Amino acid sequence: MPPDNDYTNKELMAAFVASEIADGEAVSVGASLPVCRAGILLAHLTHAPNLKVQISFTITNLRNVEVLPAFEFITDWRAGRWAEFLYNHDIGPDLYKRRRQAIFFIGGLQIDAYGNSNLIGIGSDFHHLKMRGPGGVGTASMGTNIGRYYLYTNAHNKQTLTERLDWRSCFGFGDGGADARTRLHLPGGGPRYCITPLCIFDFEETSKRMRLKSLHPGVTLEQVLDHTGFKPVVPDHVPTTPGPTPEQLRLLHERIDTDGVLRRP
Amino acid sequence: MTDGKRKDVIIGEDEAAGWIRDGMVISIGGFLNSSHPMPIIRAIIRNGIKNLTIVGAASAGLETDLLIGAGCAKTVIAPMISGESLAPIGPSFRYFAQRGAIEVVELDEHMYYQGLRAAAELMPSLPWRGGIGTDYAKINPRLKEFDDPVTGERLLAVAAINIDIALIHAAAADPFGNVQHIGTGFGDRAHHRAADRTIVTVDKVIANEEVRANPYRTSIAGVDAVVRAPYGSHPFASPGEYLEDAAHIREYVAAASARLKSGDNGPFDEYLQKYIVEPKNHAAYLTRIGFERILSLYEL
């Protein structure tokens, strides 16, 4: 086990996710984004004891679970051991009124400067895509309706963070502008931040274009600009993303990420 | 004509598979690496059924990918096709879609459930807002944007997804088609409600008395056919019964990925031959998989 002042980039990103979650909110824990999973559970075990955790088709409270083993598959029915409620997946469309305070994480094959994202595929001919993506899953509807969401990517490069999407499967702020979402009567608040292995972006208030919010420790502005396919708004002063506290690291190591997924290179 | 007795709906896997004909719309229940009616899937492939429209689960797994890879599908309706960490994007889905060899009906999961709900309600379509401002309506002719007649807000009309036969796997059913899932049953109920007929494979058939002892647990009442199929979701999990066989799923992924990467049909054809063509029924398939492997899927 590493010393408490020694943390990985993924542990830092998980701590950032935790800092974004308020007590009493509802949040979905997926299987395929281990950083987001860890961040959500970290918030739950610290400042958010009343978090409504949606995990593997259950909704429950995990505050008193000693160790939270990670599941490789979202369908893992052993999550049922913690369940207070099991839900049928087809009730999803009926949950949005109660998801006005909920948060969600959305990834993408491509993410553009206005926070729109693409899971459909790469290539201009829909019937002959160069790379067929997995499909949009629930992102179009979640992105439209849910209180707020976070864009997340493990691949900070020009192919992923691109000025133009090949296909828009989830609406962030469209072509930009403060009224980009209200003009279309979209109930949800849209993306709040975009979290990458190099930095955090937020969205500039009037243009809704991505703006550098903080750089992770050791990352330079040039590095971010060199690896980003669009020109983000860069403020005069860009702070450093804060790292996890020793107590957060202890919880990650002993209760949330006991397999060390976030510590793998 | 009736003899006055209640009729059971248990049928054999071959008879069940015989319901499925070229060009039908079928749905496959479950979710990702869990709960797919695999004896029927394999029989569809053995029977050489073509031109199916396949309604996969909201997150379809590699059972849908297998049907595509075996050439059974003309059209696929699913918001995602994936084996999660074992294959983030179904390799046969990728191979056929990228060549334009299947029609992909692109929609997100709540558009998908609105389409199923429209079918269940005998409606031509239902409105939905998710996806306004995206490209979905440009690439999916079953989605049409319109202005809500009450408020004028821009919405999507989602065309009904009508299913000829829904195929579901569950833990148990009684002989009269009362199904009891363990776990949530994912979106299986929505498939059943949107379908003309439903076939359910079950890990065990239970007595009607057992259903009556706990009717709260009945998830779907009165399906049209029950097929007794212990380990019937293999290589995928069946909640409360067994875990997914990740090693076998990797074997499939390797075979399907070989074709995607190099156009080599050999490994995929070998997989079909070994696990679907030669074993003529579910029992022969399980024999080929081997008792040792099957029993290892209980390691909790």
XYZ file of C-alpha atoms in Angstrom, chain A:
265
model
C 0.000 0.000 0.000
C 1.440 3.415 -0.963
C 1.992 6.124 1.675
C -0.888 8.538 2.140
C 0.806 11.511 0.483
C 1.391 9.481 -2.662
C -1.578 9.306 -4.993
C -2.274 8.507 -8.630
C -3.885 10.731 -11.228
C -7.016 8.570 -11.117
C -7.248 8.967 -7.341
C -7.013 12.721 -7.843
C -9.808 12.610 -10.425
C -11.910 10.500 -8.043
C -11.390 13.109 -5.301
C -12.552 15.805 -7.719
C -15.688 13.801 -8.525
C -16.323 13.416 -4.776
C -16.034 17.177 -4.248
C -18.841 17.723 -6.792
C -21.432 15.567 -5.063
C -23.710 17.057 -2.424
C -25.462 15.167 0.330
C -28.957 13.940 -0.525
C -28.430 13.870 -4.270
C -29.167 10.862 -6.480
C -26.409 9.413 -8.586
C -25.868 6.380 -10.827
C -22.800 4.208 -10.373
C -21.840 2.498 -13.619
C -19.477 -0.418 -14.013
C -17.314 0.953 -16.800
C -16.071 4.224 -15.253
C -14.115 3.155 -12.146
C -12.920 6.715 -11.390
C -16.491 8.030 -11.266
C -17.601 5.030 -9.207
C -14.827 5.661 -6.691
C -15.548 9.392 -6.530
C -19.251 8.849 -5.894
C -18.610 6.302 -3.133
C -15.941 8.555 -1.632
C -18.494 11.360 -1.322
C -20.981 8.898 0.160
C -18.565 7.682 2.855
C -17.535 11.236 3.786
C -19.804 14.264 3.341
C -22.833 12.627 1.646
C -24.309 10.033 4.049
C -27.767 10.476 2.487
C -26.701 9.932 -1.110
C -29.255 7.957 -3.150
C -26.993 5.457 -4.861
C -28.221 3.713 -7.967
C -25.967 0.688 -8.538
C -26.475 -2.505 -10.594
C -30.276 -2.104 -10.824
C -30.648 -1.297 -7.135
C -31.194 1.985 -5.337
C -29.772 1.968 -1.862
C -27.541 3.506 0.811
C -24.061 2.036 1.210
C -22.857 4.196 4.091
C -22.449 1.273 6.485
C -21.014 -1.266 4.063
C -17.492 -1.958 5.304
C -15.839 -2.830 1.985
C -17.389 -2.101 -1.420
C -15.987 -4.604 -3.918
C -16.045 -3.384 -7.519
C -18.041 -5.470 -9.996
C -16.683 -6.104 -13.444
C -20.169 -6.209 -14.958
C -23.093 -3.872 -14.305
C -25.428 -6.903 -14.375
C -23.713 -8.451 -11.340
C -26.702 -9.547 -9.247
C -24.566 -9.865 -6.128
C -25.249 -6.129 -5.660
C -28.647 -7.367 -4.513
C -27.102 -8.073 -1.113
C -27.141 -4.316 -0.457
C -30.410 -3.465 -2.154
C -33.168 -1.465 -0.521
C -34.965 -1.259 -3.867
C -34.648 -3.245 -7.090
C -35.922 -1.472 -10.196
C -36.949 -2.759 -13.591
C -34.879 -1.025 -16.231
C -37.941 -0.067 -18.280
C -39.157 2.406 -15.627
C -36.245 4.688 -16.622
C -38.303 7.189 -18.667
C -40.622 7.732 -15.694
C -37.895 8.787 -13.257
C -36.937 12.211 -14.613
C -39.120 14.342 -12.372
C -37.289 12.770 -9.444
C -33.969 13.159 -11.228
C -34.016 16.972 -11.242
C -31.493 16.818 -8.391
C -29.677 13.825 -9.852
C -26.299 13.700 -11.521
C -24.829 11.489 -14.213
C -21.536 10.839 -16.008
C -21.302 10.715 -19.792
C -18.361 9.599 -21.926
C -17.849 9.813 -25.662
C -15.863 8.644 -28.667
C -15.787 12.376 -29.361
C -16.588 15.410 -27.190
C -16.744 18.892 -28.732
C -15.977 22.386 -27.441
C -19.646 22.954 -26.463
C -19.926 19.730 -24.496
C -21.843 17.726 -27.100
C -20.794 14.092 -27.383
C -20.810 11.176 -29.818
C -21.169 7.464 -29.090
C -22.593 6.548 -32.520
C -19.371 6.218 -34.472
C -16.576 7.812 -36.472
C -17.019 8.596 -40.169
C -19.274 10.826 -42.283
C -21.393 8.062 -43.927
C -23.761 6.651 -41.301
C -24.268 3.462 -43.326
C -20.542 2.849 -43.672
C -18.966 4.243 -40.521
C -15.185 3.915 -40.322
C -15.602 2.930 -36.703
C -19.002 1.821 -35.468
C -19.452 2.982 -31.857
C -21.359 1.124 -29.147
C -24.491 3.277 -29.506
C -25.722 6.148 -27.402
C -27.010 4.032 -24.477
C -29.141 6.441 -22.403
C -27.048 9.550 -22.943
C -29.385 11.514 -25.243
C -32.271 11.337 -22.779
C -30.169 11.710 -19.636
C -28.326 14.664 -21.184
C -31.659 16.278 -22.049
C -33.431 15.771 -18.756
C -31.156 15.138 -15.797
C -30.300 17.902 -13.314
C -26.664 18.124 -14.345
C -24.040 15.862 -15.786
C -20.291 15.521 -16.090
C -18.396 14.642 -19.229
C -15.631 12.203 -18.505
C -12.837 10.832 -20.682
C -9.703 8.771 -20.104
C -8.385 9.853 -23.524
C -7.316 13.492 -23.573
C -6.259 13.781 -27.237
C -7.246 15.658 -30.403
C -9.330 12.789 -31.759
C -11.538 12.668 -28.665
C -11.657 16.363 -27.764
C -12.557 17.721 -31.188
C -13.994 20.954 -32.620
C -16.657 19.082 -34.625
C -18.373 15.770 -33.915
C -19.044 13.291 -36.693
C -22.418 12.558 -35.016
C -24.105 14.243 -32.082
C -25.727 11.630 -29.847
C -25.933 13.779 -26.698
C -26.677 17.512 -26.584
C -24.496 19.603 -24.298
C -24.726 23.261 -25.329
C -25.312 22.682 -29.062
C -23.659 25.438 -31.097
C -23.119 27.499 -27.958
C -24.733 30.538 -26.366
C -26.131 31.088 -22.875
C -29.626 30.124 -24.085
C -28.497 27.034 -26.052
C -30.582 24.723 -23.891
C -33.493 26.931 -22.787
C -34.191 27.799 -26.460
C -34.930 24.098 -27.030
C -36.881 23.774 -23.732
C -34.450 21.146 -22.448
C -35.276 20.630 -18.742
C -31.821 19.482 -17.598
C -28.937 21.788 -16.760
C -26.463 20.221 -19.176
C -22.803 19.419 -18.613
C -21.145 21.136 -15.642
C -17.550 20.080 -16.134
C -15.481 17.896 -18.446
C -13.042 15.744 -16.479
C -9.917 14.441 -18.247
C -6.593 12.908 -17.115
C -4.910 16.305 -17.704
C -7.376 18.901 -16.483
C -10.888 20.020 -15.666
C -12.858 22.181 -18.111
C -15.930 24.208 -17.231
C -18.138 26.180 -19.664
C -17.753 29.924 -20.151
C -21.038 31.584 -19.117
C -22.003 33.459 -22.304
C -20.526 31.309 -25.088
C -20.843 27.962 -23.264
C -17.514 27.038 -24.793
C -15.155 24.862 -22.753
C -12.842 26.842 -20.485
C -9.850 25.557 -18.600
C -10.824 25.407 -14.919
C -7.816 23.663 -13.376
C -4.707 21.753 -14.383
C -3.800 18.527 -12.616
C -0.490 18.704 -10.693
C 2.507 18.663 -13.057
C 0.458 19.333 -16.204
C 1.273 22.465 -18.230
C -1.045 24.707 -20.229
C 0.931 23.911 -23.406
C 0.447 20.201 -22.828
C -3.326 20.643 -22.636
C -3.477 22.891 -25.716
C -1.257 20.461 -27.682
C -3.584 17.551 -26.913
C -6.930 19.305 -27.388
C -8.560 19.420 -30.833
C -10.378 22.700 -30.111
C -9.231 25.966 -28.619
C -10.600 26.205 -25.092
C -11.128 29.518 -23.324
C -8.046 30.083 -21.122
C -8.422 32.472 -18.168
C -5.472 34.526 -16.887
C -5.067 32.408 -13.819
C -5.525 28.609 -13.931
C -5.314 26.901 -10.521
C -4.063 23.365 -9.820
C -6.649 20.620 -9.220
C -6.451 19.733 -5.522
C -5.364 16.194 -4.649
C -7.098 13.789 -2.275
C -6.690 14.214 1.496
C -5.006 11.449 3.543
C -8.440 10.451 4.875
C -9.858 10.216 1.332
C -6.899 8.058 0.299
C -7.402 5.784 3.271
C -11.061 5.279 2.335
C -10.130 4.604 -1.286
C -7.488 2.052 -0.298
C -9.374 0.310 2.492
C -13.051 0.462 1.537
C -13.682 1.525 -2.064
C -10.823 0.449 -4.318
C -9.358 -2.509 -2.456
C -8.297 -4.113 -5.766
C -6.232 -1.008 -6.608
C -7.881 -0.340 -9.989
C -7.117 3.384 -9.642
C -3.483 2.664 -8.763
C -2.739 0.611 -11.877
C -0.487 2.340 -14.433
